[in-house]
Structures are given as C-alpha cells and as structure tokens.
mmCIF file of C-alpha atoms in Angstrom:
data_model
loop_
_atom_site.group_PDB
_atom_site.id
_atom_site.type_symbol
_atom_site.label_atom_id
_atom_site.label_comp_id
_atom_site.label_asym_id
_atom_site.label_seq_id
_atom_site.Cartn_x
_atom_site.Cartn_y
_atom_site.Cartn_z
ATOM 1 C CA GLU A 22 -12.885 8.998 -102.924
ATOM 2 C CA TYR A 23 -11.828 10.725 -99.700
ATOM 3 C CA ILE A 24 -11.063 13.976 -101.537
ATOM 4 C CA SER A 25 -14.562 13.874 -103.010
ATOM 5 C CA ILE A 26 -16.036 13.522 -99.511
ATOM 6 C CA LEU A 27 -13.971 16.453 -98.252
ATOM 7 C CA LYS A 28 -15.029 18.643 -101.173
ATOM 8 C CA LYS A 29 -18.669 17.830 -100.459
ATOM 9 C CA ARG A 30 -18.202 18.819 -96.799
ATOM 10 C CA ARG A 31 -16.316 21.966 -97.808
ATOM 11 C CA ASP A 32 -19.073 23.001 -100.197
ATOM 12 C CA PHE A 33 -21.721 22.262 -97.577
ATOM 13 C CA CYS A 34 -19.894 24.498 -95.070
ATOM 14 C CA ILE A 35 -19.598 27.326 -97.579
ATOM 15 C CA SER A 36 -23.309 27.130 -98.257
ATOM 16 C CA CYS A 37 -24.079 27.218 -94.531
ATOM 17 C CA ILE A 38 -21.714 30.123 -93.892
ATOM 18 C CA ASN A 39 -23.176 32.128 -96.758
ATOM 19 C CA SER A 40 -26.637 31.669 -95.275
ATOM 20 C CA ILE A 41 -25.606 33.164 -91.909
ATOM 21 C CA ASN A 42 -25.882 36.922 -91.710
ATOM 22 C CA GLY A 43 -22.617 38.293 -90.317
ATOM 23 C CA LEU A 44 -20.204 35.660 -91.664
ATOM 24 C CA SER A 45 -18.274 35.231 -94.903
ATOM 25 C CA VAL A 46 -15.554 32.905 -96.156
ATOM 26 C CA GLU A 47 -13.320 32.272 -99.130
ATOM 27 C CA THR A 48 -13.261 28.765 -100.557
ATOM 28 C CA PRO A 49 -10.243 26.814 -99.325
ATOM 29 C CA GLU A 50 -8.468 24.993 -102.130
ATOM 30 C CA GLY A 51 -6.031 22.706 -100.338
ATOM 31 C CA ALA A 52 -6.867 22.478 -96.656
ATOM 32 C CA PHE A 53 -9.477 20.841 -94.453
ATOM 33 C CA TYR A 54 -10.127 23.994 -92.448
ATOM 34 C CA MET A 55 -11.725 27.377 -93.096
ATOM 35 C CA PHE A 56 -10.894 30.836 -91.853
ATOM 36 C CA ILE A 57 -14.312 32.449 -91.460
ATOM 37 C CA LYS A 58 -14.624 36.229 -91.348
ATOM 38 C CA ILE A 59 -16.905 37.780 -88.749
ATOM 39 C CA ASN A 60 -18.747 40.785 -90.200
ATOM 40 C CA HIS A 61 -21.457 40.951 -87.543
ATOM 41 C CA ASP A 62 -21.570 44.331 -85.753
ATOM 42 C CA TYR A 63 -21.580 42.873 -82.231
ATOM 43 C CA TRP A 64 -18.807 40.331 -82.775
ATOM 44 C CA TYR A 65 -16.635 42.394 -85.101
ATOM 45 C CA ASN A 66 -13.276 43.040 -83.364
ATOM 46 C CA ASN A 67 -14.052 40.368 -80.754
ATOM 47 C CA ASP A 68 -13.265 37.034 -82.361
ATOM 48 C CA LYS A 69 -11.771 35.586 -79.180
ATOM 49 C CA GLN A 70 -14.914 36.222 -77.123
ATOM 50 C CA PHE A 71 -17.014 34.839 -79.978
ATOM 51 C CA CYS A 72 -15.097 31.556 -79.800
ATOM 52 C CA ILE A 73 -15.312 31.455 -76.003
ATOM 53 C CA ASP A 74 -19.074 32.040 -76.074
ATOM 54 C CA LEU A 75 -19.490 29.498 -78.847
ATOM 55 C CA LEU A 76 -17.700 26.935 -76.697
ATOM 56 C CA ASN A 77 -19.443 27.781 -73.412
ATOM 57 C CA LYS A 78 -22.960 28.327 -74.762
ATOM 58 C CA LYS A 79 -23.114 25.985 -77.759
ATOM 59 C CA HIS A 80 -20.320 23.463 -76.992
ATOM 60 C CA ILE A 81 -18.583 24.069 -80.311
ATOM 61 C CA LEU A 82 -14.804 24.328 -80.352
ATOM 62 C CA THR A 83 -13.264 26.773 -82.821
ATOM 63 C CA VAL A 84 -10.031 28.771 -82.810
ATOM 64 C CA HIS A 85 -10.047 32.561 -82.774
ATOM 65 C CA GLY A 86 -8.237 34.129 -85.679
ATOM 66 C CA SER A 87 -6.425 36.747 -83.633
ATOM 67 C CA GLY A 88 -4.583 33.873 -81.955
ATOM 68 C CA PHE A 89 -2.911 33.208 -85.308
ATOM 69 C CA SER A 90 -2.198 36.834 -86.163
ATOM 70 C CA GLN A 91 -3.388 40.139 -84.721
ATOM 71 C CA LYS A 92 -3.065 41.721 -88.142
ATOM 72 C CA TYR A 93 -4.452 39.063 -90.497
ATOM 73 C CA GLY A 94 -6.464 36.837 -88.173
ATOM 74 C CA LYS A 95 -8.428 39.499 -86.358
ATOM 75 C CA ASN A 96 -12.207 39.219 -86.951
ATOM 76 C CA HIS A 97 -11.928 35.575 -88.027
ATOM 77 C CA PHE A 98 -12.318 32.124 -86.549
ATOM 78 C CA ARG A 99 -11.120 28.770 -87.810
ATOM 79 C CA ILE A 100 -13.068 25.547 -88.190
ATOM 80 C CA VAL A 101 -12.266 22.158 -89.664
ATOM 81 C CA PHE A 102 -14.713 20.499 -92.021
ATOM 82 C CA LEU A 103 -13.713 16.908 -91.314
ATOM 83 C CA PRO A 104 -16.828 15.948 -89.268
ATOM 84 C CA GLU A 105 -19.773 14.248 -90.939
ATOM 85 C CA LEU A 106 -22.432 16.425 -92.555
ATOM 86 C CA ASN A 107 -24.977 15.982 -89.772
ATOM 87 C CA ILE A 108 -22.481 17.274 -87.195
ATOM 88 C CA LEU A 109 -21.529 20.199 -89.415
ATOM 89 C CA GLU A 110 -25.194 21.039 -89.946
ATOM 90 C CA LYS A 111 -25.903 21.062 -86.185
ATOM 91 C CA SER A 112 -22.804 23.159 -85.587
ATOM 92 C CA PHE A 113 -23.715 25.825 -88.120
ATOM 93 C CA HIS A 114 -27.240 25.947 -86.772
ATOM 94 C CA ALA A 115 -25.801 26.633 -83.308
ATOM 95 C CA ILE A 116 -23.411 29.276 -84.696
ATOM 96 C CA ASP A 117 -26.351 30.987 -86.396
ATOM 97 C CA GLU A 118 -28.307 30.918 -83.125
ATOM 98 C CA LEU A 119 -25.446 32.527 -81.224
ATOM 99 C CA ILE A 120 -25.045 35.291 -83.781
ATOM 100 C CA LYS A 121 -28.802 35.976 -83.911
ATOM 101 C CA ALA A 122 -28.882 36.275 -80.111
ATOM 102 C CA TYR A 123 -26.848 39.471 -80.457
#
C-alpha cells in the first residue's frame, strides 16, 4: 500500500515538473527523491543560487545538484516526494513562480 502511495506522489511530481517551462526529470524507479534538471536560461549553470533563492523567497528546501557532483549534478536540484500531495502541489506552484519571475 505504501509503495502505491509513493508511486502516486512520484507520478504527480513528474506531471508537475513537465508542466514547468525550464525543468525536466527522468522517472525514478527505486528512490523517493528526484534529480530535476534546470534548463531555464537564467538558472542554467546556477543550481546553487536557485536552491538558495527557492529557500529564501519561497521557503522550500531543496539540495543543489552541484553539491553532489560538479560534473554530473551541475544544473540539477534534488527533491523528495514523501510529502502529501497538497504540500507537493503548493511547492511546485512556488517553484514555477520563482522560475517565471526570471
């Protein structure tokens, strides 16, 4: 039952990410987190500042991908999809707002 809930949250996140211009993601198969690619012109090559602004302006905590690896993590950020759907929905709305502001 819990795996079914996690898959529903994962699929919801993928749908939200795909609706935000400037982001893309591959479907995780065995984890409860996602490594989201930043394609947006303003934020490209600045994943750390994106995460800092997301925290300071929208109160959403993520982890910048370049903190994991300068080579493979650059231009990414990591989220977990464990929160309930309403929290995920509010979070992606705020992420979309931040990206659209630039």
